[in-house]
CSV table of C-alpha atoms in Angstrom, one decimal:
chain,number,residue,atom,x,y,z
A,939,UNK,CA,-9.1,18.6,2.0
A,940,UNK,CA,-9.0,15.8,-0.6
A,941,UNK,CA,-10.1,12.2,-0.4
A,942,UNK,CA,-7.2,9.8,-1.0
A,943,UNK,CA,-7.8,6.4,-2.7
A,944,UNK,CA,-5.0,4.0,-1.7
A,945,UNK,CA,-4.7,1.0,-4.0
A,946,UNK,CA,-2.3,-1.8,-3.2
A,947,UNK,CA,-0.7,-3.2,-6.3
A,948,UNK,CA,-2.1,-6.4,-7.8
A,949,UNK,CA,-0.8,-9.8,-6.9
A,950,UNK,CA,2.8,-10.1,-8.0
A,951,UNK,CA,5.1,-13.0,-8.9
A,952,UNK,CA,6.9,-12.4,-5.6
A,953,UNK,CA,3.6,-12.8,-3.7
A,954,UNK,CA,2.9,-16.2,-5.3
A,955,UNK,CA,6.5,-17.3,-4.8
A,956,UNK,CA,6.4,-16.4,-1.1
A,957,UNK,CA,9.2,-13.9,-1.5
A,958,UNK,CA,9.8,-10.6,0.3
A,959,UNK,CA,10.2,-8.4,-2.8
A,960,UNK,CA,11.1,-5.0,-1.4
A,961,UNK,CA,12.9,-3.0,-4.1
A,962,UNK,CA,14.1,-6.0,-6.0
A,963,UNK,CA,13.8,-5.1,-9.7
A,964,UNK,CA,11.7,-7.1,-12.2
A,965,UNK,CA,8.9,-8.1,-9.9
A,966,UNK,CA,5.8,-8.0,-12.1
A,967,UNK,CA,2.1,-8.8,-11.7
A,968,UNK,CA,1.2,-12.4,-12.1
A,969,UNK,CA,-1.8,-13.6,-14.2
A,970,UNK,CA,-4.3,-12.9,-11.3
A,971,UNK,CA,-2.6,-9.5,-10.7
A,972,UNK,CA,-3.0,-8.5,-14.3
A,973,UNK,CA,-6.7,-9.4,-14.1
A,974,UNK,CA,-7.1,-7.4,-10.9
A,975,UNK,CA,-5.5,-4.4,-12.6
A,976,UNK,CA,-7.7,-4.8,-15.6
A,977,UNK,CA,-10.8,-4.6,-13.3
A,978,UNK,CA,-9.6,-1.5,-11.6
A,979,UNK,CA,-11.0,1.1,-14.1
A,980,UNK,CA,-14.5,-0.4,-13.7
A,981,UNK,CA,-14.3,-0.4,-9.9
A,982,UNK,CA,-13.3,3.3,-9.9
A,983,UNK,CA,-15.5,4.4,-12.8
A,984,UNK,CA,-17.7,6.6,-10.6
A,985,UNK,CA,-14.8,8.5,-9.1
A,986,UNK,CA,-13.6,11.8,-10.7
A,987,UNK,CA,-9.9,11.3,-10.1
A,988,UNK,CA,-7.9,14.5,-10.1
A,989,UNK,CA,-4.4,12.9,-9.9
A,990,UNK,CA,-2.7,9.5,-9.9
A,991,UNK,CA,0.5,9.0,-7.8
A,992,UNK,CA,2.4,5.7,-7.8
A,993,UNK,CA,5.3,4.0,-6.3
A,994,UNK,CA,8.0,3.7,-9.0
A,995,UNK,CA,8.2,-0.1,-8.7
A,996,UNK,CA,7.1,-2.2,-11.6
A,997,UNK,CA,4.2,-4.0,-9.9
A,998,UNK,CA,2.6,-0.6,-9.1
A,999,UNK,CA,3.2,0.8,-12.5
A,1000,UNK,CA,1.6,-2.2,-14.1
A,1001,UNK,CA,-1.4,-2.0,-11.7
A,1002,UNK,CA,-2.3,1.6,-12.7
A,1003,UNK,CA,-1.6,1.2,-16.5
A,1004,UNK,CA,-5.2,0.0,-17.3
A,1005,UNK,CA,-6.6,3.0,-15.4
A,1006,UNK,CA,-4.3,5.4,-17.3
A,1007,UNK,CA,-5.4,3.7,-20.6
A,1008,UNK,CA,-9.0,4.3,-19.6
A,1009,UNK,CA,-8.4,7.9,-18.7
A,1010,UNK,CA,-6.0,9.3,-21.2
A,1011,UNK,CA,-6.4,12.8,-19.7
A,1012,UNK,CA,-4.7,11.7,-16.5
A,1013,UNK,CA,-0.9,11.3,-16.1
A,1014,UNK,CA,0.8,9.3,-13.4
A,1015,UNK,CA,3.3,10.9,-11.0
A,1016,UNK,CA,6.0,8.7,-9.5
A,1017,UNK,CA,6.9,9.3,-5.8
A,1018,UNK,CA,9.6,7.1,-4.2
A,1019,UNK,CA,8.3,8.0,-0.8
A,1020,UNK,CA,5.3,5.7,-1.2
A,1021,UNK,CA,7.6,2.9,-2.5
A,1022,UNK,CA,8.0,-0.3,-0.7
A,1023,UNK,CA,9.8,-0.5,2.6
A,1024,UNK,CA,13.6,-1.0,2.0
A,1025,UNK,CA,14.0,-4.5,3.4
A,1026,UNK,CA,17.8,-4.5,2.8
A,1027,UNK,CA,19.4,-7.9,3.2
A,1028,UNK,CA,16.0,-9.4,3.6
A,1029,UNK,CA,14.9,-8.4,0.0
A,1030,UNK,CA,14.3,-11.4,-2.3
A,1031,UNK,CA,14.4,-14.0,0.5
A,1032,UNK,CA,11.6,-16.5,1.2
A,1033,UNK,CA,9.2,-15.5,3.9
A,1034,UNK,CA,9.3,-19.0,5.2
A,1035,UNK,CA,13.0,-18.7,5.9
A,1036,UNK,CA,12.7,-15.2,7.4
A,1037,UNK,CA,10.0,-16.5,9.9
A,1038,UNK,CA,12.8,-18.0,12.0
A,1039,UNK,CA,14.9,-14.8,12.2
A,1040,UNK,CA,14.8,-13.1,15.7
A,1041,UNK,CA,14.0,-9.8,14.0
A,1042,UNK,CA,10.7,-11.2,12.7
A,1043,UNK,CA,9.3,-11.3,16.2
A,1044,UNK,CA,10.1,-7.6,16.6
A,1045,UNK,CA,8.5,-6.9,13.2
A,1046,UNK,CA,5.4,-8.6,14.4
A,1047,UNK,CA,5.1,-7.4,18.0
A,1048,UNK,CA,7.1,-4.1,18.1
A,1049,UNK,CA,7.5,-2.8,14.5
A,1050,UNK,CA,8.4,0.7,15.6
A,1051,UNK,CA,11.7,-0.8,16.8
A,1052,UNK,CA,12.3,-2.9,13.7
A,1053,UNK,CA,15.1,-1.9,11.4
A,1054,UNK,CA,16.0,-4.2,8.5
A,1055,UNK,CA,19.7,-5.0,8.1
A,1056,UNK,CA,21.1,-3.0,5.2
A,1057,UNK,CA,17.7,-1.3,4.8
A,1058,UNK,CA,15.4,1.1,6.7
A,1059,UNK,CA,13.3,1.0,9.8
A,1060,UNK,CA,9.5,0.6,9.6
A,1061,UNK,CA,9.3,3.9,11.5
A,1062,UNK,CA,11.2,5.7,8.7
A,1063,UNK,CA,8.9,4.0,6.1
A,1064,UNK,CA,5.8,5.4,7.8
A,1065,UNK,CA,7.3,8.8,8.2
A,1066,UNK,CA,8.2,9.3,4.5
A,1067,UNK,CA,4.9,7.9,3.3
A,1068,UNK,CA,2.9,10.1,5.7
A,1069,UNK,CA,4.9,13.2,4.6
A,1070,UNK,CA,4.2,12.3,1.0
A,1071,UNK,CA,0.5,12.1,1.6
A,1072,UNK,CA,0.4,15.4,3.4
A,1073,UNK,CA,2.3,17.2,0.6
A,1074,UNK,CA,0.1,15.6,-2.1
A,1075,UNK,CA,-3.0,16.6,-0.1
A,1076,UNK,CA,-1.9,20.2,-0.2
A,1077,UNK,CA,-1.0,20.1,-3.9
A,1078,UNK,CA,-4.3,18.4,-4.9
A,1079,UNK,CA,-6.3,20.9,-2.9
A,1080,UNK,CA,-4.4,23.8,-4.4
A,1081,UNK,CA,-4.8,22.6,-7.9
A,1082,UNK,CA,-8.2,20.9,-7.8
A,1083,UNK,CA,-10.1,22.1,-4.8
A,1084,UNK,CA,-11.0,20.7,-1.4
A,1085,UNK,CA,-13.5,18.1,-2.7
A,1086,UNK,CA,-11.0,16.5,-5.1
A,1087,UNK,CA,-10.3,12.8,-5.1
A,1088,UNK,CA,-6.9,11.4,-6.0
A,1089,UNK,CA,-5.3,8.0,-6.1
A,1090,UNK,CA,-2.0,6.5,-4.8
A,1091,UNK,CA,-0.8,3.0,-5.8
A,1092,UNK,CA,1.5,1.6,-3.2
A,1093,UNK,CA,2.4,-1.5,-1.2
A,1094,UNK,CA,0.9,-3.4,1.7
A,1095,UNK,CA,3.1,-2.3,4.6
A,1096,UNK,CA,3.1,1.3,3.4
A,1097,UNK,CA,-0.7,1.4,3.1
A,1098,UNK,CA,-1.1,-0.2,6.5
A,1099,UNK,CA,1.2,2.4,8.1
A,1100,UNK,CA,-0.8,5.2,6.5
A,1101,UNK,CA,-4.1,3.7,7.8
A,1102,UNK,CA,-2.5,3.6,11.3
A,1103,UNK,CA,-1.4,7.2,10.9
A,1104,UNK,CA,-4.9,8.3,9.8
A,1105,UNK,CA,-6.5,6.5,12.8
A,1106,UNK,CA,-4.0,7.8,15.3
A,1107,UNK,CA,-2.8,4.3,16.0
A,1108,UNK,CA,0.8,3.7,17.2
A,1109,UNK,CA,2.9,1.9,14.6
A,1110,UNK,CA,3.1,-1.1,16.9
A,1111,UNK,CA,-0.6,-1.8,16.2
A,1112,UNK,CA,-0.3,-1.6,12.4
A,1113,UNK,CA,0.1,-5.3,12.0
A,1114,UNK,CA,-3.5,-5.7,13.0
A,1115,UNK,CA,-4.5,-4.1,9.7
A,1116,UNK,CA,-4.8,-6.2,6.5
A,1117,UNK,CA,-4.9,-5.0,2.9
A,1118,UNK,CA,-5.3,-7.5,0.0
A,1119,UNK,CA,-3.7,-7.2,-3.4
A,1120,UNK,CA,-5.5,-4.5,-5.5
A,1121,UNK,CA,-7.7,-3.6,-2.6
A,1122,UNK,CA,-9.0,-0.1,-2.2
A,1123,UNK,CA,-8.6,1.9,1.0
A,1124,UNK,CA,-10.1,5.4,1.2
A,1125,UNK,CA,-9.2,8.2,3.6
A,1126,UNK,CA,-10.9,11.6,3.6
A,1127,UNK,CA,-8.6,14.2,5.1
A,1128,UNK,CA,-10.0,17.3,6.8
A,1129,UNK,CA,-8.5,20.3,8.6
A,1130,UNK,CA,-8.7,18.6,12.0
A,1131,UNK,CA,-8.7,14.8,11.4
A,1132,UNK,CA,-8.8,12.1,8.7
A,1133,UNK,CA,-11.8,9.7,8.3
A,1134,UNK,CA,-11.3,6.1,7.2
A,1135,UNK,CA,-14.0,5.5,4.6
A,1136,UNK,CA,-12.9,2.1,3.2
A,1137,UNK,CA,-10.3,-0.4,4.3
A,1138,UNK,CA,-8.9,-3.2,2.1
A,1139,UNK,CA,-12.1,-3.3,-0.1
A,1140,UNK,CA,-11.6,-5.9,-2.9
A,1141,UNK,CA,-15.3,-6.1,-3.9
A,1142,UNK,CA,-15.5,-9.8,-3.0
A,1143,UNK,CA,-15.3,-11.9,0.2
A,1144,UNK,CA,-13.1,-14.7,-1.0
A,1145,UNK,CA,-10.3,-13.8,1.4
A,1146,UNK,CA,-12.7,-14.5,4.3
A,1147,UNK,CA,-13.2,-18.2,3.4
A,1148,UNK,CA,-11.3,-20.8,5.4
A,1149,UNK,CA,-8.0,-21.8,3.8
A,1150,UNK,CA,-6.5,-25.2,3.5
A,1151,UNK,CA,-3.4,-24.0,5.2
A,1152,UNK,CA,-4.1,-21.7,8.2
A,1153,UNK,CA,-2.1,-18.5,8.1
A,1154,UNK,CA,-1.3,-18.6,11.8
A,1155,UNK,CA,-1.2,-15.6,14.1
A,1156,UNK,CA,1.5,-13.5,12.4
A,1157,UNK,CA,0.9,-10.7,9.9
A,1158,UNK,CA,2.2,-11.1,6.4
A,1159,UNK,CA,5.3,-8.9,6.0
A,1160,UNK,CA,5.0,-7.0,2.7
A,1161,UNK,CA,1.3,-7.6,2.6
A,1162,UNK,CA,0.8,-11.2,1.5
A,1163,UNK,CA,-0.6,-12.8,-1.6
A,1164,UNK,CA,-4.3,-12.4,-0.8
A,1165,UNK,CA,-7.1,-14.9,-1.5
A,1166,UNK,CA,-6.1,-18.0,-3.5
């Protein structure tokens, strides 16, 4: 079965503003995010990509555009199932404000029980994304063969949930996974089980350096802004 390259979108204006974007329209890449997207074709130059699939949200579409420009033979397919979690009433709010909400403790410690007011549950997000991957695996294998490589551009929480699914981890453990903006995660699917080949690879180690403001013990809902 195919190898899936998961790319988280580049750093966005919502990331730098500390907002939980969700499906809020008009959230674009910031200057760093555009630079990350511009570097993507070079990072993936050795990979013979068979298909590109993307979340319909602007920040993902902007992330893959340089790659499409570099490979005019490829077209991008949009799939809402790998779009961001529907955060409902939380969308567009500051993460600093949301940290005091009782639901945030559930999101951190028991995400399989977390459902966002006016939105969807994290369990539903994982289910739709995993179903999309399995359907695209079958389609890519049918059209391009079992050794094909294809790419999906998605969002932090979605990618983390797919990694948990591939590793056989309960969703309640997915907050232990971290994926930086424009990082690359690779999963090779086989008939019996997936293999995680790369996780959150950014090509640099800047995010491991100590930060002036410690991030604390909680996971970044939505994925975080990455290295400064």
